[in-house]
PDB file of C-alpha atoms and ligand atoms in Angstrom:
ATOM      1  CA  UNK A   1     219.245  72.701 133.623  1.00 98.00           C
ATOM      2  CA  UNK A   2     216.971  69.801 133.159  1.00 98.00           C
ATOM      3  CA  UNK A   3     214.538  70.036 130.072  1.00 99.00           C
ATOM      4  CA  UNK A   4     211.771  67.606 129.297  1.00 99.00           C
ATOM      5  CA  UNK A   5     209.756  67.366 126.221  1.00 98.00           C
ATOM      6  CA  UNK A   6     206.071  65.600 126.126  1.00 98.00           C
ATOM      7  CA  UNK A   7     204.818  64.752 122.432  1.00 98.00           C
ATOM      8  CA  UNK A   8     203.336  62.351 119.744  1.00 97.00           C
ATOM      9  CA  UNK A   9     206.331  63.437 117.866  1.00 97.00           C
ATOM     10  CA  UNK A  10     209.539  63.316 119.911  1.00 98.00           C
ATOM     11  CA  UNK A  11     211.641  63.068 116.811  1.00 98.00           C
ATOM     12  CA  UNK A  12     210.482  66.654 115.900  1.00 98.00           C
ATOM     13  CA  UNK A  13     212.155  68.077 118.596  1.00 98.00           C
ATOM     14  CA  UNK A  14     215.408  65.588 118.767  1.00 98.00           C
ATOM     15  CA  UNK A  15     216.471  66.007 115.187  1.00 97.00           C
ATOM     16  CA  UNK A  16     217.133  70.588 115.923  1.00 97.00           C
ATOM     17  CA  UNK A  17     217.954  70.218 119.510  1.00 98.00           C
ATOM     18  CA  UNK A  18     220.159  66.543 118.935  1.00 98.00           C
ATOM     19  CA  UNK A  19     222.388  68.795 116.553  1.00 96.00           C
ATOM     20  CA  UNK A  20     224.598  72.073 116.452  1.00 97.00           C
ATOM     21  CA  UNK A  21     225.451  74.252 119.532  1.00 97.00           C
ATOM     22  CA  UNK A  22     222.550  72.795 121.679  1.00 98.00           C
ATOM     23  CA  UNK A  23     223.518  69.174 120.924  1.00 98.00           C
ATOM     24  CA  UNK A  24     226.867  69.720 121.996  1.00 98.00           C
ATOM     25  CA  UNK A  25     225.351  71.364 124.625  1.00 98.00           C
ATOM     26  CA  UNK A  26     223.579  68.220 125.986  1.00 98.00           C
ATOM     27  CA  UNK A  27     225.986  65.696 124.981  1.00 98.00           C
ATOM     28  CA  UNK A  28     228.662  68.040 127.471  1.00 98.00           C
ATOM     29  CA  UNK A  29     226.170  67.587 130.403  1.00 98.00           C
ATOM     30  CA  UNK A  30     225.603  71.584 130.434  1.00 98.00           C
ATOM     31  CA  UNK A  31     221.752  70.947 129.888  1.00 98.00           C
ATOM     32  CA  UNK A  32     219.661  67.617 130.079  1.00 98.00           C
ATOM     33  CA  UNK A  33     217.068  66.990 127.691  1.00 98.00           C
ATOM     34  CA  UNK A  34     214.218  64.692 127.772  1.00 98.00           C
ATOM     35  CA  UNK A  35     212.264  63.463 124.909  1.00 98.00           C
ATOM     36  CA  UNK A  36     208.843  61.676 125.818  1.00 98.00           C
ATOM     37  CA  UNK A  37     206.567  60.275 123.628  1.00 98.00           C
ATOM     38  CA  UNK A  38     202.924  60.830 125.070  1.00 98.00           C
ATOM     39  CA  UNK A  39     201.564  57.713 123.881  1.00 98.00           C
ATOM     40  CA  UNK A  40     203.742  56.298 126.917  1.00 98.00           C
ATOM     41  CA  UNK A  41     201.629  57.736 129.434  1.00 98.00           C
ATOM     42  CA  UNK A  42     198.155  56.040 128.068  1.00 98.00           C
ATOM     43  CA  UNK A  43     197.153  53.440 129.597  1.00 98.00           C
ATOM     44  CA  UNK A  44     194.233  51.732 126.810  1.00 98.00           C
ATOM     45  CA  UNK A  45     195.462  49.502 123.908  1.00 98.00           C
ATOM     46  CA  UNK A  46     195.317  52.106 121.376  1.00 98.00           C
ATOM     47  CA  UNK A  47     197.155  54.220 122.981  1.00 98.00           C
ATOM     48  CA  UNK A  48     194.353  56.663 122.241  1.00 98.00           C
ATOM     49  CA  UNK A  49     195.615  60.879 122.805  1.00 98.00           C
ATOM     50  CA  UNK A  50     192.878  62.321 121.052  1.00 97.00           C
ATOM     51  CA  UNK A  51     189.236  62.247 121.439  1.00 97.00           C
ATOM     52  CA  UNK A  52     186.058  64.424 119.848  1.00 97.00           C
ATOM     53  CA  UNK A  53     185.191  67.670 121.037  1.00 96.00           C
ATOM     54  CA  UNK A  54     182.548  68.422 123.504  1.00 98.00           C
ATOM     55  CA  UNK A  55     180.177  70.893 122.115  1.00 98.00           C
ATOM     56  CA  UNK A  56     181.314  69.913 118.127  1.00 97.00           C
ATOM     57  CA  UNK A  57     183.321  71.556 115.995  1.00 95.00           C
ATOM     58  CA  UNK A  58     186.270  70.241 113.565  1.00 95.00           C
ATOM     59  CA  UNK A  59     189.064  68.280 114.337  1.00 94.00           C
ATOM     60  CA  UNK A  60     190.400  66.101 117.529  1.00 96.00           C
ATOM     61  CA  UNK A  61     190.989  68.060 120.940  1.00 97.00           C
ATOM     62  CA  UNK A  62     193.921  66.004 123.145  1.00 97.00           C
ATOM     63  CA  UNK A  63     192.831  64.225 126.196  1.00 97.00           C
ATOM     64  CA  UNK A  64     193.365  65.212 129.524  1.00 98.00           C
ATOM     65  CA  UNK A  65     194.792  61.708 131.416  1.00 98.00           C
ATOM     66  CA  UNK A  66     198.435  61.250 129.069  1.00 98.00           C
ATOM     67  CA  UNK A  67     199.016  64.554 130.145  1.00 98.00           C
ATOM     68  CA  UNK A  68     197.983  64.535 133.814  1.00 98.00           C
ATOM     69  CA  UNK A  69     200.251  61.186 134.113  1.00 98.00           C
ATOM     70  CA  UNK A  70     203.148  62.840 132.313  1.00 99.00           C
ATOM     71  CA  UNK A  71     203.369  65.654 134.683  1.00 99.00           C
ATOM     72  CA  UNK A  72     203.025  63.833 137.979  1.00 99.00           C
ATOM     73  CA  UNK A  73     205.801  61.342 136.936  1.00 98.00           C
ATOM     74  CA  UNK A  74     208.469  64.466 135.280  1.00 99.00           C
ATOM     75  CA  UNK A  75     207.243  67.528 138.244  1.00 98.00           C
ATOM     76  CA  UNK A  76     208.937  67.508 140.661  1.00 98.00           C
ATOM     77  CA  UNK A  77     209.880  70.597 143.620  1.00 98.00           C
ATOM     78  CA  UNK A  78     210.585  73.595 141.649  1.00 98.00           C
ATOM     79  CA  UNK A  79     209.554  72.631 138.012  1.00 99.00           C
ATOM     80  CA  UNK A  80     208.209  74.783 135.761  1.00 98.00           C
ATOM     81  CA  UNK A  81     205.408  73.628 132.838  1.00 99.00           C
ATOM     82  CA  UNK A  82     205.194  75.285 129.661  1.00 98.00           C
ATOM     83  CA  UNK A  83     202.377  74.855 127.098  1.00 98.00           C
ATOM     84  CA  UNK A  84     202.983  75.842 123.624  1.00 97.00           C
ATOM     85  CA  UNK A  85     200.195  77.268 122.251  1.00 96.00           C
ATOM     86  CA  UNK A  86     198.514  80.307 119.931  1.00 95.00           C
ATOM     87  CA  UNK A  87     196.961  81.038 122.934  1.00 95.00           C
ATOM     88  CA  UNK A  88     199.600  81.745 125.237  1.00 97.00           C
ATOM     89  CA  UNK A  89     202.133  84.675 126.182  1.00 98.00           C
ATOM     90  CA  UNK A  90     204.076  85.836 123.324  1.00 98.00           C
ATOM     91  CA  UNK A  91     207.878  84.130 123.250  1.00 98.00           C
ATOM     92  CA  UNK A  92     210.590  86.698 123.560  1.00 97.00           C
ATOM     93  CA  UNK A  93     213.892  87.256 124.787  1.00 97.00           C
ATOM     94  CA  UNK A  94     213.147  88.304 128.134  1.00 97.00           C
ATOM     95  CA  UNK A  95     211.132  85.188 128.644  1.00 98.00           C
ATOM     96  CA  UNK A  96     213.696  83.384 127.210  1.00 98.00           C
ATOM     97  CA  UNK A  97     216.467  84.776 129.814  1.00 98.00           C
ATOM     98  CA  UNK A  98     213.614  84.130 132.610  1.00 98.00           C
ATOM     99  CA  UNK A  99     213.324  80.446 131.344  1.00 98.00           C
ATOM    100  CA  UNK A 100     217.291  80.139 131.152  1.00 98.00           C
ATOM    101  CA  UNK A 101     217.371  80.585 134.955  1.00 98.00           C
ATOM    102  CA  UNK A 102     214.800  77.698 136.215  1.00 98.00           C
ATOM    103  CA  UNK A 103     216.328  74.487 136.971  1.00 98.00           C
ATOM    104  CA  UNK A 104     213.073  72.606 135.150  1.00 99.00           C
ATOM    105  CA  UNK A 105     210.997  73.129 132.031  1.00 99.00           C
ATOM    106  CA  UNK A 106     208.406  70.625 130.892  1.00 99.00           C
ATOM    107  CA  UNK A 107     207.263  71.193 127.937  1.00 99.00           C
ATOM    108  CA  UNK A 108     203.808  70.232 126.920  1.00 98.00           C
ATOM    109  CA  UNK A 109     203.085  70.295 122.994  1.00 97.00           C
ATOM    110  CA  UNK A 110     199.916  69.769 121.774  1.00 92.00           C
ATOM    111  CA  UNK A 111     198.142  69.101 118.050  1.00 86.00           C
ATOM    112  CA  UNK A 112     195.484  68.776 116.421  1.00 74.00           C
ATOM    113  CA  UNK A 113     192.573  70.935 117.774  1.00 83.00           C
ATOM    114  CA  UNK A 114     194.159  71.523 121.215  1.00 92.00           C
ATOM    115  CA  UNK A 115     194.559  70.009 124.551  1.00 97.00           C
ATOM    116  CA  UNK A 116     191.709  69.400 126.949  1.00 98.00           C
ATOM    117  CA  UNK A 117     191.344  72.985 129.063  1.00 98.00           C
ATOM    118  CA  UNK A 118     192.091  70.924 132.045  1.00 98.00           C
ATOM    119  CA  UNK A 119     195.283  70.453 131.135  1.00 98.00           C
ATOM    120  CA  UNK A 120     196.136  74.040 131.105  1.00 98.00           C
ATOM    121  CA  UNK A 121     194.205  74.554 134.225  1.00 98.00           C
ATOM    122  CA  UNK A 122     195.616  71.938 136.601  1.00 98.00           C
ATOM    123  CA  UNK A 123     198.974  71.351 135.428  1.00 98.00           C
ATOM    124  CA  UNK A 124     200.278  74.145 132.844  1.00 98.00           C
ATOM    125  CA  UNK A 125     202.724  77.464 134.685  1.00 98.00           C
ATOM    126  CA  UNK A 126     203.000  79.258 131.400  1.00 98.00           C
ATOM    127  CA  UNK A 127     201.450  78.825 128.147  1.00 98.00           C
ATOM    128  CA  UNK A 128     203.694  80.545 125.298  1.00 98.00           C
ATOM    129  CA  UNK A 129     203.478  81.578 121.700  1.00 97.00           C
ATOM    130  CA  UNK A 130     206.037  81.684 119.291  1.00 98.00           C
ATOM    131  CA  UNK A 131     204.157  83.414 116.698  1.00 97.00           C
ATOM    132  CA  UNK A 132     200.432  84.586 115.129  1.00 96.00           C
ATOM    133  CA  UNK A 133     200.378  81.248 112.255  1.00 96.00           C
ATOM    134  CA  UNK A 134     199.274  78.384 112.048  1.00 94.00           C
ATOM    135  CA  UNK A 135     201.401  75.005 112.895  1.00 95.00           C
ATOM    136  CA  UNK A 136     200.885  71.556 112.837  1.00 93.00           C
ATOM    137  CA  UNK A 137     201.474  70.956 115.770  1.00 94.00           C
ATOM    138  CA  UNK A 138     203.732  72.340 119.341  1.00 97.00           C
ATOM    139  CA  UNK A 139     206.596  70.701 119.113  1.00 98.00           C
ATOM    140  CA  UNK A 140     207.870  72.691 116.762  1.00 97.00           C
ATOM    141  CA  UNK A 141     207.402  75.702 118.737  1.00 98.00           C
ATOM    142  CA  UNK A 142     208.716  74.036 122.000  1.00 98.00           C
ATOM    143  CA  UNK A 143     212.377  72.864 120.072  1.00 98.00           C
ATOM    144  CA  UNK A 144     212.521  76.642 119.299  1.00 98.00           C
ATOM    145  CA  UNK A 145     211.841  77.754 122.602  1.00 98.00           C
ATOM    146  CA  UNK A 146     214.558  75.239 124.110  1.00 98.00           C
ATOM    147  CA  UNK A 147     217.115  76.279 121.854  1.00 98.00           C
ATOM    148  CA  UNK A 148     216.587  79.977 122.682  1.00 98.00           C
ATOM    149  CA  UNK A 149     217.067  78.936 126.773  1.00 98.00           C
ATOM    150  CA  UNK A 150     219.808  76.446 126.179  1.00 98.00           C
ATOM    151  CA  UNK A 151     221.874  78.757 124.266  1.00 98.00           C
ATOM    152  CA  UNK A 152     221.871  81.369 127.230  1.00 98.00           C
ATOM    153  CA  UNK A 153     223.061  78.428 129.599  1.00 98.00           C
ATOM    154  CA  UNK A 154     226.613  79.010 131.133  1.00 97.00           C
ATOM    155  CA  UNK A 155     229.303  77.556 129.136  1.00 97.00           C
ATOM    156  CA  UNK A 156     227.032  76.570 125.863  1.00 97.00           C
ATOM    157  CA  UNK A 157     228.511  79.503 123.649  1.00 96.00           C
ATOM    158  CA  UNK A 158     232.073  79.979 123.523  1.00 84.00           C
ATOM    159  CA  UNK A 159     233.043  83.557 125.453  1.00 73.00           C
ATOM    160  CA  UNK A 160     233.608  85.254 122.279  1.00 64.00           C
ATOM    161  CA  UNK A 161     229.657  84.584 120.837  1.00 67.00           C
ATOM    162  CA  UNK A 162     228.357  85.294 124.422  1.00 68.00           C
ATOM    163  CA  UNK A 163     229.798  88.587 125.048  1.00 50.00           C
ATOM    164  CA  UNK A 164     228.243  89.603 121.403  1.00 60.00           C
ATOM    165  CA  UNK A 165     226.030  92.493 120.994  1.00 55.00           C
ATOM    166  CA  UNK A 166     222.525  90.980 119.879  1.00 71.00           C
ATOM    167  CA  UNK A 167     219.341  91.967 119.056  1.00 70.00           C
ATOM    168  CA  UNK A 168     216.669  91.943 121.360  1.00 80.00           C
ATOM    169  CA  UNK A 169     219.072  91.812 124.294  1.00 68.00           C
ATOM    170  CA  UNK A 170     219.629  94.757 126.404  1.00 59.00           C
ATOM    171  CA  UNK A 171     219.028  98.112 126.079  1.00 51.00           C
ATOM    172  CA  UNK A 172     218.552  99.876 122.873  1.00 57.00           C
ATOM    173  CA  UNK A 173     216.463  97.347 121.319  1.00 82.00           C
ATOM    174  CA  UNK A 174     217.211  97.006 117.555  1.00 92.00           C
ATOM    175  CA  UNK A 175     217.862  94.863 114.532  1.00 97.00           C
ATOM    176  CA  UNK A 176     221.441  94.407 113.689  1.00 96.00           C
ATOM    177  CA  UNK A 177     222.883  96.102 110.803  1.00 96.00           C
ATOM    178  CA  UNK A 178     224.717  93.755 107.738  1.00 97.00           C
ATOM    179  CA  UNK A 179     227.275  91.526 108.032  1.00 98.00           C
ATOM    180  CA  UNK A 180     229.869  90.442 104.944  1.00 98.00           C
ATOM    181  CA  UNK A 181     232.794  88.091 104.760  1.00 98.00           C
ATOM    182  CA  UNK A 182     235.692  87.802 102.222  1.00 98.00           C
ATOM    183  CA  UNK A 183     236.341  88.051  99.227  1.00 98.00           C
ATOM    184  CA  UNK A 184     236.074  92.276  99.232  1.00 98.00           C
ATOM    185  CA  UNK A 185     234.553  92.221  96.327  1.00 98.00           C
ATOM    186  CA  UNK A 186     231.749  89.553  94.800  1.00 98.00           C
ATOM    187  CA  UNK A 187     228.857  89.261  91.960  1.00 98.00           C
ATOM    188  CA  UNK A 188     230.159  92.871  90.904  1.00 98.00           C
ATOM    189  CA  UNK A 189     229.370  94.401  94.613  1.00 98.00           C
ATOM    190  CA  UNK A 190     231.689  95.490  97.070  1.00 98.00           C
ATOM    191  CA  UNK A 191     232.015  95.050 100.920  1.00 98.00           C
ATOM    192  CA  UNK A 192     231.052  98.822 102.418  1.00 98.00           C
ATOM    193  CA  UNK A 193     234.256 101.059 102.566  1.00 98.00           C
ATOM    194  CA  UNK A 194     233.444 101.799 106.308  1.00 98.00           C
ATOM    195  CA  UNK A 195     234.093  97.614 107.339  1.00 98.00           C
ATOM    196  CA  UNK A 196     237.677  97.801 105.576  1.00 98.00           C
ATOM    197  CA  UNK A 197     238.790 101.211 106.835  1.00 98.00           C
ATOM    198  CA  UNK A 198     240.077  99.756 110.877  1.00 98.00           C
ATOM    199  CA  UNK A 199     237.869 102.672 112.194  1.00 98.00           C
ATOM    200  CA  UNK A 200     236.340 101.046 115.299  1.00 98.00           C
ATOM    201  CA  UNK A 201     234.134 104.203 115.803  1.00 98.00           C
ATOM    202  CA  UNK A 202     232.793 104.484 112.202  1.00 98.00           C
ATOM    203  CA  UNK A 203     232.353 100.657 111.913  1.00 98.00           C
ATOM    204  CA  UNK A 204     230.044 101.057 115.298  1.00 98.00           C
ATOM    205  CA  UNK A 205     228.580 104.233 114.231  1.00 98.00           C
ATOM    206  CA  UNK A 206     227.438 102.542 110.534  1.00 98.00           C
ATOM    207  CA  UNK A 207     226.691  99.556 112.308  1.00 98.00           C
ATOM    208  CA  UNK A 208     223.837 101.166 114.193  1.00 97.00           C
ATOM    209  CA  UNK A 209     222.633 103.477 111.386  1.00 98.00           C
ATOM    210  CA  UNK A 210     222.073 100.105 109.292  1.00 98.00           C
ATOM    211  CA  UNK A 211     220.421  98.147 112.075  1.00 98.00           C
ATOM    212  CA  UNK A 212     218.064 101.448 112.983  1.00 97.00           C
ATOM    213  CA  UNK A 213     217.097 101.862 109.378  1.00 98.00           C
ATOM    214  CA  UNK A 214     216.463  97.916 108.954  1.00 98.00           C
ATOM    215  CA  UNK A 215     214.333  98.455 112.155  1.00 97.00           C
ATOM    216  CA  UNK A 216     212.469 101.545 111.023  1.00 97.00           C
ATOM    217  CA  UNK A 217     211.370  99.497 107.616  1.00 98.00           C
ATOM    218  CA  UNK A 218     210.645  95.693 109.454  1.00 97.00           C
ATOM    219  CA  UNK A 219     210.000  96.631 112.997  1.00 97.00           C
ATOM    220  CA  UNK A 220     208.554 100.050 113.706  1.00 96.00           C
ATOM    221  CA  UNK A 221     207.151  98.247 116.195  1.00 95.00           C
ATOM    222  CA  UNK A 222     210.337  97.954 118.121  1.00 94.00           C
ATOM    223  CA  UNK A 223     211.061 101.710 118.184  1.00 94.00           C
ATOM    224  CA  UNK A 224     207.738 102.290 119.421  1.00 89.00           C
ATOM    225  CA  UNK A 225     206.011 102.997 116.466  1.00 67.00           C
ATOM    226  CA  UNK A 226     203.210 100.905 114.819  1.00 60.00           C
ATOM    227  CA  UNK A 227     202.497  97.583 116.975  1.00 61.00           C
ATOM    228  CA  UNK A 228     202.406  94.982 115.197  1.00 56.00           C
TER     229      UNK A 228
HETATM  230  C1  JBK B 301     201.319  77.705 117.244  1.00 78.70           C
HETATM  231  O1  JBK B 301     203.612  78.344 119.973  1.00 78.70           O
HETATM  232  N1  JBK B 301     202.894  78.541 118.942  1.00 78.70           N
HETATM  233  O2  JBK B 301     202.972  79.671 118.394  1.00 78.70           O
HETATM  234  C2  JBK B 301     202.045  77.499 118.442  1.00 78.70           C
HETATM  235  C3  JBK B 301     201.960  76.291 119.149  1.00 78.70           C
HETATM  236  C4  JBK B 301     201.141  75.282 118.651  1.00 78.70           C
HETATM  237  C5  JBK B 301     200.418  75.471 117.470  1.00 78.70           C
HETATM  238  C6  JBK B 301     200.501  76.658 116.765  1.00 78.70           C
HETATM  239  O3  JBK B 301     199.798  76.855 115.631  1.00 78.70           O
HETATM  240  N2  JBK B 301     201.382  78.897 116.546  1.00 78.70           N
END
């Protein structure tokens, strides 16, 4: 998969998806990431990407042309181009499994105020959200989005991780209960009996009544409860 990523800030996004699992993802050739500073794509000698808002209001809103000329050099057949913005579609793992099997992404990230509407219009496939707060700006949002889709990418988790039950994934959609490591005991609490005991079926079976009642206290929502 090929990934590119339009922004002011393309550090932002290198420094998460340059290390860990994803950068050894990229540096294997299993995906191909871009990094793009939008300032490339003006054309006056400020390099201006921000201009004031038509009808007033606070703040800068991003102009149209840097992205316009962004997309018509990185689109090409089959690409797909992904906004990040409070606005959009709210980020899960369903999109992300949909994402992981495009051959393109752009990703658009915008600041400031937000991007000229024409942008979204003309260009944009999908405008996402990865949350109801307030950022600074989408790039952010877009490295977290990439490293949801790149870690779903054949060969970027080892067999063991990928065949892992997760939440979110699947049927049966809730939390996951505790984990614990060595030593048995630490700070004066112990590791649950159940973990040390070899019993496959009551490890499973505890496992799911800790991730249900983690889910019934955080996430109601998930069992369908309260939406949140
Ligand atoms: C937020 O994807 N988002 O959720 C997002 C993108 C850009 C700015 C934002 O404040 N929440």
């Amino acid at each position: 998969m090929k990934i590119d990523i339009v922004t002011i800030f393309p550090e932002i996004a290198r420094g998460p998806l340059g290390t860990s699992i994803v950068g050894r993802a990229a540096e294997a050739g299993l995906v191909e990431i871009g990094y793009h500073d939008l300032r490339d794509y003006t054309t006056d000698r400020h390099r201006q990407v921000d201009d004031l808002p038509y009808g007033g209001g606070p703040g800068m809103v991003m102009k149209p042309e840097p992205f316009f000329a962004a997309v018509a050099d990185l689109r090409r057949e089959g690409s797909k181009v992904v906004m990040m913005t409070p606005q959009g579609l709210p980020f899960r793992q369903a999109v992300a499994e949909d994402l992981s099997r495009e051959s393109h992404l752009v990703f658009l990230c915008g600041h400031y105020e937000g991007v000229d509407h024409r942008v979204v219009e003309a260009l944009v496939d999908l405008e996402l959200s990865i949350g109801d707060y307030v950022l600074t700006n989408g790039t952010l949002a877009a490295a977290v989005v990439v490293d949801a889709v790149a870690r779903l990418l054949p060969g970027v988790l080892g067999d063991g991780r990928s065949a892992e039950v997760e939440s979110f994934s699947g049927e049966g959609r809730h939390l996951e209960g505790p984990h614990y490591t060595r030593p048995a005991e630490y700070a004066g609490r112990r590791v649950p009996e159940v973990l040390l005991s070899g019993n496959h079926a009551a490890i499973a079976a505890w496992r799911e009544q800790e991730g249900l009642a983690r889910t019934r206290r955080n996430r109601p929502d998930l069992l369908g409860g309260v939406e949140v």
